[in-house]
């Protein structure tokens, strides 16, 4: 996951890479349907939109509202910081070069 800003409205969001055919995407769409979004028992993070990968039709990006800063709660160990850095580099390596092509 990586935070980003939507160009359309300036909203701060999270992007998550998923397989276009994944159950996760299907479930996210289900709980973000209009009828379930209005249900007060639904506490799922709403889906803002789904972006297709520009070069890989089997991959999509789930766009969700930004919920909290990356360091909230605070890191407790050096390992936590390193793991976070590894994940950020992994996501940036996947997203940036392919989008810029």
Tab-separated table of C-alpha atoms in Angstrom:
chain	number	residue	atom	x	y	z
A	1	UNK	CA	0.000	0.000	0.000
A	2	UNK	CA	1.085	3.524	-0.687
A	3	UNK	CA	-0.517	6.870	-0.047
A	4	UNK	CA	-1.268	9.156	-2.970
A	5	UNK	CA	-3.294	12.215	-3.918
A	6	UNK	CA	-6.121	11.941	-6.431
A	7	UNK	CA	-5.583	14.452	-9.205
A	8	UNK	CA	-9.319	14.850	-9.816
A	9	UNK	CA	-10.207	16.232	-6.388
A	10	UNK	CA	-6.989	16.407	-4.336
A	11	UNK	CA	-8.263	13.715	-1.937
A	12	UNK	CA	-5.578	11.864	0.014
A	13	UNK	CA	-5.960	8.120	-0.688
A	14	UNK	CA	-4.241	4.760	-0.390
A	15	UNK	CA	-3.435	2.582	-3.392
A	16	UNK	CA	-3.231	-1.179	-3.092
A	17	UNK	CA	-2.119	-3.500	-5.889
A	18	UNK	CA	-4.359	-6.562	-6.354
A	19	UNK	CA	-5.086	-9.143	-9.002
A	20	UNK	CA	-8.019	-8.023	-11.139
A	21	UNK	CA	-9.644	-11.408	-10.619
A	22	UNK	CA	-9.023	-11.543	-6.861
A	23	UNK	CA	-11.634	-12.340	-4.258
A	24	UNK	CA	-10.364	-9.334	-2.307
A	25	UNK	CA	-11.420	-6.968	-5.084
A	26	UNK	CA	-14.761	-8.733	-5.456
A	27	UNK	CA	-15.435	-8.505	-1.700
A	28	UNK	CA	-14.352	-4.866	-1.587
A	29	UNK	CA	-16.763	-4.025	-4.421
A	30	UNK	CA	-19.553	-5.912	-2.662
A	31	UNK	CA	-19.173	-4.068	0.652
A	32	UNK	CA	-18.796	-0.759	-1.178
A	33	UNK	CA	-22.060	-1.191	-3.076
A	34	UNK	CA	-24.522	1.662	-2.573
A	35	UNK	CA	-26.922	-0.346	-0.423
A	36	UNK	CA	-24.215	-1.720	1.878
A	37	UNK	CA	-22.404	1.627	2.201
A	38	UNK	CA	-25.519	3.054	3.848
A	39	UNK	CA	-25.850	0.142	6.270
A	40	UNK	CA	-24.648	1.317	9.718
A	41	UNK	CA	-23.330	-2.204	10.465
A	42	UNK	CA	-20.863	-1.993	7.569
A	43	UNK	CA	-17.518	-0.852	8.973
A	44	UNK	CA	-15.448	-1.753	5.899
A	45	UNK	CA	-13.155	0.813	4.345
A	46	UNK	CA	-15.054	2.068	1.287
A	47	UNK	CA	-13.719	1.622	-2.202
A	48	UNK	CA	-13.164	4.988	-3.897
A	49	UNK	CA	-12.401	3.477	-7.303
A	50	UNK	CA	-10.504	0.724	-9.081
A	51	UNK	CA	-7.749	1.643	-11.536
A	52	UNK	CA	-6.593	-0.839	-14.146
A	53	UNK	CA	-2.842	-1.315	-14.416
A	54	UNK	CA	-1.629	0.552	-17.529
A	55	UNK	CA	0.336	-2.396	-18.939
A	56	UNK	CA	-0.878	-5.499	-17.066
A	57	UNK	CA	-4.572	-6.382	-17.522
A	58	UNK	CA	-4.356	-8.963	-14.715
A	59	UNK	CA	-3.514	-6.257	-12.153
A	60	UNK	CA	-5.591	-3.434	-10.707
A	61	UNK	CA	-5.126	-0.814	-8.021
A	62	UNK	CA	-7.743	-0.422	-5.310
A	63	UNK	CA	-8.153	3.231	-4.304
A	64	UNK	CA	-9.293	3.701	-0.693
A	65	UNK	CA	-9.610	6.771	1.532
A	66	UNK	CA	-6.535	7.720	3.535
A	67	UNK	CA	-7.162	6.637	7.132
A	68	UNK	CA	-4.002	7.355	9.124
A	69	UNK	CA	-0.356	8.300	8.781
A	70	UNK	CA	2.203	5.583	8.169
A	71	UNK	CA	3.816	6.106	11.592
A	72	UNK	CA	0.576	6.012	13.584
A	73	UNK	CA	0.918	4.028	15.776
A	74	UNK	CA	4.571	4.837	16.249
A	75	UNK	CA	7.226	2.330	15.253
A	76	UNK	CA	8.415	0.276	18.221
A	77	UNK	CA	11.568	-1.309	16.828
A	78	UNK	CA	14.193	-0.744	14.150
A	79	UNK	CA	12.808	-3.863	12.465
A	80	UNK	CA	9.411	-2.138	12.123
A	81	UNK	CA	11.052	0.825	10.377
A	82	UNK	CA	13.093	-1.373	8.039
A	83	UNK	CA	10.072	-3.501	7.146
A	84	UNK	CA	8.058	-0.374	6.369
A	85	UNK	CA	10.889	0.926	4.168
A	86	UNK	CA	11.106	-2.369	2.289
A	87	UNK	CA	7.372	-2.334	1.610
A	88	UNK	CA	7.472	1.269	0.397
A	89	UNK	CA	10.347	0.540	-1.963
A	90	UNK	CA	8.573	-2.559	-3.251
A	91	UNK	CA	5.388	-0.634	-4.030
A	92	UNK	CA	7.219	2.305	-5.629
A	93	UNK	CA	9.262	-0.057	-7.799
A	94	UNK	CA	6.080	-1.698	-9.018
A	95	UNK	CA	4.030	1.455	-9.620
A	96	UNK	CA	6.292	4.276	-10.757
A	97	UNK	CA	8.264	2.789	-13.673
A	98	UNK	CA	5.224	1.157	-15.297
A	99	UNK	CA	3.007	4.228	-14.945
A	100	UNK	CA	5.648	6.486	-16.480
A	101	UNK	CA	6.025	4.294	-19.582
